[in-house]
mmCIF file with all atom_site columns, C-alpha atoms in Angstrom:
data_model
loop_
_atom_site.group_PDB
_atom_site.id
_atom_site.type_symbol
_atom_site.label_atom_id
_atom_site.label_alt_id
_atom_site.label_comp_id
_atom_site.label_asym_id
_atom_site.label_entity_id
_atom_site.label_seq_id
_atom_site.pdbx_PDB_ins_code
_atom_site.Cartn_x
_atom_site.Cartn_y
_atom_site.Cartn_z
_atom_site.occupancy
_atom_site.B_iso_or_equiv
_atom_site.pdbx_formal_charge
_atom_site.auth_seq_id
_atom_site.auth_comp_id
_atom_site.auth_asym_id
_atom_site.auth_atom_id
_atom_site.pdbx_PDB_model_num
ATOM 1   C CA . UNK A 1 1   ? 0.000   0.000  0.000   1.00 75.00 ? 176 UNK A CA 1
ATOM 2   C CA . UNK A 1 2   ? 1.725   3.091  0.781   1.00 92.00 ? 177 UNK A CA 1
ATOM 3   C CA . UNK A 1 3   ? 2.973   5.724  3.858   1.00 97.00 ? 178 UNK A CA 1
ATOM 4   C CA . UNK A 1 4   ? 1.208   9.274  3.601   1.00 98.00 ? 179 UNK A CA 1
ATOM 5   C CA . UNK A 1 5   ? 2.612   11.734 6.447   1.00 98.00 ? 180 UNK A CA 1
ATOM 6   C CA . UNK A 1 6   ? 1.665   15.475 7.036   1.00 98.00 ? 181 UNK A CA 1
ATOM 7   C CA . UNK A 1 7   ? 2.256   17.144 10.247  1.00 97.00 ? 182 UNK A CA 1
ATOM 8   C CA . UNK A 1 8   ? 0.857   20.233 9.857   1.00 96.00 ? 183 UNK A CA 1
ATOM 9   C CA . UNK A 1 9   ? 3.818   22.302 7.584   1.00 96.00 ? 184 UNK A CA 1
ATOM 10  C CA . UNK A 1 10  ? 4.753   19.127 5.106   1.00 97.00 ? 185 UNK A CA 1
ATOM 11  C CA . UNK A 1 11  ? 3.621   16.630 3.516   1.00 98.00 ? 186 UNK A CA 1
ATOM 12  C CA . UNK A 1 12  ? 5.629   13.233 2.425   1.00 98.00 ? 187 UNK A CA 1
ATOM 13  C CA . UNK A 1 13  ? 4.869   9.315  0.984   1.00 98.00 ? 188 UNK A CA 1
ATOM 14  C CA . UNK A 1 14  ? 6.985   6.718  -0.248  1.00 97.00 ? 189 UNK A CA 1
ATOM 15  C CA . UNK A 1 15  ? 7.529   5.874  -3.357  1.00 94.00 ? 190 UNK A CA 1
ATOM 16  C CA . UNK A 1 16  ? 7.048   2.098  -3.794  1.00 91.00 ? 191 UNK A CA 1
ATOM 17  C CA . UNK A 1 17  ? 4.100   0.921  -6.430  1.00 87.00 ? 192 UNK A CA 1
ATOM 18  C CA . UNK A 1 18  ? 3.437   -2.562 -6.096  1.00 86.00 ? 193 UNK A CA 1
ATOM 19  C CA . UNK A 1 19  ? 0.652   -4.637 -7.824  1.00 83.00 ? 194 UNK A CA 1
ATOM 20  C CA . UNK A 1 20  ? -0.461  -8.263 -6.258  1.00 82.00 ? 195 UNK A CA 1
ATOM 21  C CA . UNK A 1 21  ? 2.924   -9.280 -4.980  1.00 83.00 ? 196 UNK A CA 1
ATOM 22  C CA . UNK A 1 22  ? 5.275   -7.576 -6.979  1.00 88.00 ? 197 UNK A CA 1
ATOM 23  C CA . UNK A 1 23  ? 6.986   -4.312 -7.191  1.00 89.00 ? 198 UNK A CA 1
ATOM 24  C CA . UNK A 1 24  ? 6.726   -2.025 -9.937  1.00 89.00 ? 199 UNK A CA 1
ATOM 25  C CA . UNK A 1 25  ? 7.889   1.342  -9.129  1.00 89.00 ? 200 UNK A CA 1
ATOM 26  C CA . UNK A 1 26  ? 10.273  2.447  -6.532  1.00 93.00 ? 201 UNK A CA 1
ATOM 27  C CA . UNK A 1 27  ? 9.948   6.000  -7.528  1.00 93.00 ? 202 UNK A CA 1
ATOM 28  C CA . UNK A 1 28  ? 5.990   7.074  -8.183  1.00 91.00 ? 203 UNK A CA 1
ATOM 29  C CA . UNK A 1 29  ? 5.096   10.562 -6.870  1.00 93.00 ? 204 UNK A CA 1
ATOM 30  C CA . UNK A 1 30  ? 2.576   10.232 -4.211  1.00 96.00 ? 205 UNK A CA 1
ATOM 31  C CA . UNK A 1 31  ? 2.043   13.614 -3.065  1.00 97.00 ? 206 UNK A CA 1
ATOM 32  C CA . UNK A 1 32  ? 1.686   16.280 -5.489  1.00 96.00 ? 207 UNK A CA 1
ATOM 33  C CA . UNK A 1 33  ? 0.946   19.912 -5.537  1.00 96.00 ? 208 UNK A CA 1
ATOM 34  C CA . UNK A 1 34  ? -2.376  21.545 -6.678  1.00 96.00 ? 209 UNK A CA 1
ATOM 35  C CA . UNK A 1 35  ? -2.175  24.802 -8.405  1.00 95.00 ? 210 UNK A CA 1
ATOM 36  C CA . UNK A 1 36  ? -3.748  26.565 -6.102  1.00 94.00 ? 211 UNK A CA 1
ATOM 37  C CA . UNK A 1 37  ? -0.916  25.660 -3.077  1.00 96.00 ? 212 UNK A CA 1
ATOM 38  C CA . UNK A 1 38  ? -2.914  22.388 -1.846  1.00 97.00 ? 213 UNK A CA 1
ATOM 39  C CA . UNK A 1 39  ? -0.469  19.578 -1.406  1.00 98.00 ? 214 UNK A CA 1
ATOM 40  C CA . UNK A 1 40  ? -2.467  16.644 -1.464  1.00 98.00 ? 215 UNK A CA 1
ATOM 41  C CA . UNK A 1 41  ? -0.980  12.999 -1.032  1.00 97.00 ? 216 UNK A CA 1
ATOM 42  C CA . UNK A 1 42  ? -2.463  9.515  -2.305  1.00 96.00 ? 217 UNK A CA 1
ATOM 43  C CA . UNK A 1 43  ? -3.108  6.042  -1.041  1.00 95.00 ? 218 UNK A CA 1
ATOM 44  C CA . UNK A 1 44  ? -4.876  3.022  -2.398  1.00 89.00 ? 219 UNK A CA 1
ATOM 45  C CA . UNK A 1 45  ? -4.951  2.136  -6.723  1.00 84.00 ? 220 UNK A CA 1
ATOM 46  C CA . UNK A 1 46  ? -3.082  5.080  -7.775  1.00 84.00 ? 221 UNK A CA 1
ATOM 47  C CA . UNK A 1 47  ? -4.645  4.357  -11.665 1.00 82.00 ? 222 UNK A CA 1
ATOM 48  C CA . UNK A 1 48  ? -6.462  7.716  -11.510 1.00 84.00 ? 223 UNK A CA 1
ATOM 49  C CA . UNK A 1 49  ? -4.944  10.058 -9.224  1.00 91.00 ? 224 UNK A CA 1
ATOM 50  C CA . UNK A 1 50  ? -4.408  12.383 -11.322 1.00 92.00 ? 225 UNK A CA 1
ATOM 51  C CA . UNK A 1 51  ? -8.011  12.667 -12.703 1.00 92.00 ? 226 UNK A CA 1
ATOM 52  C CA . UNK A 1 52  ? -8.606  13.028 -8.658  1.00 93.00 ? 227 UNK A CA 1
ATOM 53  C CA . UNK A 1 53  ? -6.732  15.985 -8.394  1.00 94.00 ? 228 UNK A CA 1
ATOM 54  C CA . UNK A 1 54  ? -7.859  17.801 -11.188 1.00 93.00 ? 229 UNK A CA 1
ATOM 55  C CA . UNK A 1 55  ? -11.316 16.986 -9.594  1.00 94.00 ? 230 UNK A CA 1
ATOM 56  C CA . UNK A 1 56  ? -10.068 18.996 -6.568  1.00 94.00 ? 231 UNK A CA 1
ATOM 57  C CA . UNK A 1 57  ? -9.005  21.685 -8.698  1.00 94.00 ? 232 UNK A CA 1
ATOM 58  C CA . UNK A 1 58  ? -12.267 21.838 -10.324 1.00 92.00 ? 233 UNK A CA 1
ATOM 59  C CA . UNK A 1 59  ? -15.976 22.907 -9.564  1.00 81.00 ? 234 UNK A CA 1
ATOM 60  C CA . UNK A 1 60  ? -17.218 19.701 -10.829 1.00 85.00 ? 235 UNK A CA 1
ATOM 61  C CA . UNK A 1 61  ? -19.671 18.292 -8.277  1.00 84.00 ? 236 UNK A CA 1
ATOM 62  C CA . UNK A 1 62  ? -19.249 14.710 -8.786  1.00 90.00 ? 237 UNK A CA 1
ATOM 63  C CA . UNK A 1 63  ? -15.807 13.123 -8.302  1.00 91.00 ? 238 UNK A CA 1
ATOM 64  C CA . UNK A 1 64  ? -14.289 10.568 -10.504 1.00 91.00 ? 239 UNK A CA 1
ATOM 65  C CA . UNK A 1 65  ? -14.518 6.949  -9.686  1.00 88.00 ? 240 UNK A CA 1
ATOM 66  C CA . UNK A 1 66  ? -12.120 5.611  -7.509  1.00 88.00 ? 241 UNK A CA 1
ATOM 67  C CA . UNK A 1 67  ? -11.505 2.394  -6.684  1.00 82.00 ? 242 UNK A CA 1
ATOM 68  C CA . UNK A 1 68  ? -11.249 0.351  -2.994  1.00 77.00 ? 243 UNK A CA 1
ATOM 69  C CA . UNK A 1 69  ? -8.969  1.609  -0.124  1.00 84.00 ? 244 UNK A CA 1
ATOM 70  C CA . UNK A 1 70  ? -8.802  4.773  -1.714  1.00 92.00 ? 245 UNK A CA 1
ATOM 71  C CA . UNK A 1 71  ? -8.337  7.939  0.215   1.00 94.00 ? 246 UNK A CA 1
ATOM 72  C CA . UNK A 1 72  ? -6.633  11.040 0.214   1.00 96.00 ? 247 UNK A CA 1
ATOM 73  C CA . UNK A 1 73  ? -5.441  13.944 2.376   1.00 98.00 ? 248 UNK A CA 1
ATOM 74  C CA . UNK A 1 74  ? -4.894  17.711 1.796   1.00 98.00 ? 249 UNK A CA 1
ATOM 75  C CA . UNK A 1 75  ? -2.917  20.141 3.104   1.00 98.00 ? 250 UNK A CA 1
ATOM 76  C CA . UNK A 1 76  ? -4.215  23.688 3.000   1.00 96.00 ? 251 UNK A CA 1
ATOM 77  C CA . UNK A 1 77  ? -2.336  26.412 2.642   1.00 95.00 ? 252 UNK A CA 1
ATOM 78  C CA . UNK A 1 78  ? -3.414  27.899 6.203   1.00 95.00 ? 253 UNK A CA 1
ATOM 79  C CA . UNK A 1 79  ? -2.109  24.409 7.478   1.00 95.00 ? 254 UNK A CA 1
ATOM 80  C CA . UNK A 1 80  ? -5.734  23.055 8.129   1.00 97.00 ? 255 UNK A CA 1
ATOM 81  C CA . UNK A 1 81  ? -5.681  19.415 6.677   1.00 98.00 ? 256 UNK A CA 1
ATOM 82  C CA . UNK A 1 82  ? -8.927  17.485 5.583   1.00 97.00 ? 257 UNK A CA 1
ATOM 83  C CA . UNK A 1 83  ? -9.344  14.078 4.450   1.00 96.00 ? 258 UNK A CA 1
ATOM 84  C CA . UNK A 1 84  ? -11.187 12.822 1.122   1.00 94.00 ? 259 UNK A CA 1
ATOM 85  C CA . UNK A 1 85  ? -12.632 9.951  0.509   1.00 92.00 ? 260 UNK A CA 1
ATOM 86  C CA . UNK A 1 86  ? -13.481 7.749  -2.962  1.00 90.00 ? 261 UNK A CA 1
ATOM 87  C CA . UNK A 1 87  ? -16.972 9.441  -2.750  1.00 91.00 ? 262 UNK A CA 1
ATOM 88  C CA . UNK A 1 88  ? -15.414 13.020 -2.957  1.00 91.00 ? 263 UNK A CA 1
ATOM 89  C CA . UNK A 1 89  ? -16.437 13.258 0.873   1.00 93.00 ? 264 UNK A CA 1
ATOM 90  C CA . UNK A 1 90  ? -14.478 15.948 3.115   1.00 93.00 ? 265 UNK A CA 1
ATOM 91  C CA . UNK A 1 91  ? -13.601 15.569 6.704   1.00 95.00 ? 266 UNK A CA 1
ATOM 92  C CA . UNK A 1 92  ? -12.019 17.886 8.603   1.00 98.00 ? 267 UNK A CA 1
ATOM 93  C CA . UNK A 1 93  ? -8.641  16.551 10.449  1.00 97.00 ? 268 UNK A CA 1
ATOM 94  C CA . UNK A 1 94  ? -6.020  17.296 12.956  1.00 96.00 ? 269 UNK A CA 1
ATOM 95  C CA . UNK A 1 95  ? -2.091  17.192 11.932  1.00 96.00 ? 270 UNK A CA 1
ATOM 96  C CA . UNK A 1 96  ? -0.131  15.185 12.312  1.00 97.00 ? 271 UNK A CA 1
ATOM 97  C CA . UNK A 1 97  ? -1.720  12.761 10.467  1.00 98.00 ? 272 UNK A CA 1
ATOM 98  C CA . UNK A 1 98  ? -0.657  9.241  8.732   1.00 98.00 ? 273 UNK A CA 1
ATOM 99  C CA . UNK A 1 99  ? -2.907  7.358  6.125   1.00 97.00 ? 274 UNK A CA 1
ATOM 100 C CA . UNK A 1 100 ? -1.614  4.056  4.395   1.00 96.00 ? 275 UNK A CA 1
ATOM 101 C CA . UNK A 1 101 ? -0.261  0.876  5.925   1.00 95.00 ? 276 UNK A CA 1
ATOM 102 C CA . UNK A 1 102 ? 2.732   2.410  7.230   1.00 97.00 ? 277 UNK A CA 1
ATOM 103 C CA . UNK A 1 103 ? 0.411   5.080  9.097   1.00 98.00 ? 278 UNK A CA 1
ATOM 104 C CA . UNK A 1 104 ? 0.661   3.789  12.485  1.00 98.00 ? 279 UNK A CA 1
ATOM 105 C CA . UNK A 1 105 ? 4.209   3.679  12.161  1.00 98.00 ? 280 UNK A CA 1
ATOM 106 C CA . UNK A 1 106 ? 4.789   7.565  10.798  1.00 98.00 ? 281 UNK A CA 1
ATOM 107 C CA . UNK A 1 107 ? 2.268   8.783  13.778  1.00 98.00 ? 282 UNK A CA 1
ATOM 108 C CA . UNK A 1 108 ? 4.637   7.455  16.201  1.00 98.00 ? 283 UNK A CA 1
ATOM 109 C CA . UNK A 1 109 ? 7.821   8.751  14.776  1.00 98.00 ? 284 UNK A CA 1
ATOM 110 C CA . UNK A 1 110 ? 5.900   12.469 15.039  1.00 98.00 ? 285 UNK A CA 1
ATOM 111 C CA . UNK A 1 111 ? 4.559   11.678 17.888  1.00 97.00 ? 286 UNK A CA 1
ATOM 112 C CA . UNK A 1 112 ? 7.689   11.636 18.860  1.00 98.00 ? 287 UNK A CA 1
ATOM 113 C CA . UNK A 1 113 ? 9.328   14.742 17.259  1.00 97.00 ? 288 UNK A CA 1
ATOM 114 C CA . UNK A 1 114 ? 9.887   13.646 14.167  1.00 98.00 ? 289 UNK A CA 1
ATOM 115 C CA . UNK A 1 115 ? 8.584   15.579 10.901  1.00 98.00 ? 290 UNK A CA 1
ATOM 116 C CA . UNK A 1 116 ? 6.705   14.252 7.560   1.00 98.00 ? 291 UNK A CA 1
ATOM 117 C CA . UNK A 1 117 ? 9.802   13.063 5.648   1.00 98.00 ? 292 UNK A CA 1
ATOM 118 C CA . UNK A 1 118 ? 11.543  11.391 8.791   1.00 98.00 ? 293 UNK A CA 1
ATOM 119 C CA . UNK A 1 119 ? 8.392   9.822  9.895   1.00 98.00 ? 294 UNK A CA 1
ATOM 120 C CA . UNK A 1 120 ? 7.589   8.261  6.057   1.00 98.00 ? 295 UNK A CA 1
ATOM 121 C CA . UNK A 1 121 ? 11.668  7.014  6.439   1.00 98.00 ? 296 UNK A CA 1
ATOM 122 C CA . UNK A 1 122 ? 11.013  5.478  9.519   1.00 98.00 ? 297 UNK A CA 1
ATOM 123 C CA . UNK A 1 123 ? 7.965   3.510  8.442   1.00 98.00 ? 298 UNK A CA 1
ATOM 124 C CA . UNK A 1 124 ? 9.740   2.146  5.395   1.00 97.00 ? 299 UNK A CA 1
ATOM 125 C CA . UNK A 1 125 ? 11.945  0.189  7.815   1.00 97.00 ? 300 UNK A CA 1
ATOM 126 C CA . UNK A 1 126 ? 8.856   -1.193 9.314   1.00 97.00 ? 301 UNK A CA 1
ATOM 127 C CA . UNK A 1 127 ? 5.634   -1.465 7.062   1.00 95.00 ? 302 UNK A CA 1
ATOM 128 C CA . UNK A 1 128 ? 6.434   -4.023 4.131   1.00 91.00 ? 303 UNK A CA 1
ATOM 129 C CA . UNK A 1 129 ? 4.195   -2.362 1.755   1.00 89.00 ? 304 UNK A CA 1
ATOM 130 C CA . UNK A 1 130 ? 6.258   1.214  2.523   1.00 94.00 ? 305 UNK A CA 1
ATOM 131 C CA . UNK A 1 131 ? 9.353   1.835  0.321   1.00 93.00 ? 306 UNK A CA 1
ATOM 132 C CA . UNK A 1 132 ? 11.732  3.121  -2.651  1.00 91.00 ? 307 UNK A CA 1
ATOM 133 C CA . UNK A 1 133 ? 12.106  7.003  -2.888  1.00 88.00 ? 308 UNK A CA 1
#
């Protein structure tokens, strides 16, 4: 699966891509930048993130379809973060927050001090579906 991090000021994931039980990237971009200054960061089937973010950008009211597991979280500008859903459905959140398999792992690490990038790191060594750049 993956390791999304933000903690209020950044944002980081892993890079690893893997599909049944195989690897095929090391080096996909999980977290990208909206236009507007949203960073927003990915987990689950990663087919049509893109078309996800230019939903975000857009006024279109419905969403595109996303797949299981899905889910998403944004970090506003202000520092506010909010979590989407496949549906397209908002919910406000608190930083620092973790999504992914390696989530658990990340909110420790800033739990304890760490921040975004040194939190996904540390959760590579220790979620098997967490990895590459």
């Amino acid at each position: 699966m993956t390791t999304i991090a933000c903690d209020g000021r950044t944002m980081a994931g892993d890079g690893i891509i893997t599909a049944n039980d195989h690897i095929c990237l090391l080096d996909h971009q999980k977290v990208k930048r909206l236009k507007d200054g949203r960073i927003v960061g990915f987990v689950g089937n990663s087919y049509n993130w893109d078309a996800y973010a230019e939903w975000l950008e857009s006024d279109q009211a419905e969403p595109p379809k996303m797949y299981e597991n899905f889910c998403c979280i944004v970090l506003m500008p202000n520092g506010s973060v909010r979590s989407y859903d496949q549906y397209g459905r908002s919910f406000p959140e608190k930083a620092p927050i973790a999504i992914g398999s390696g989530a658990r792992f990340a909110l420790a690490a800033m739990d304890l001090g760490k921040d975004a990038h040194e939190a996904v790191a540390y959760a590579c060594t220790r979620d098997i579906y967490s990895g590459g750049v």
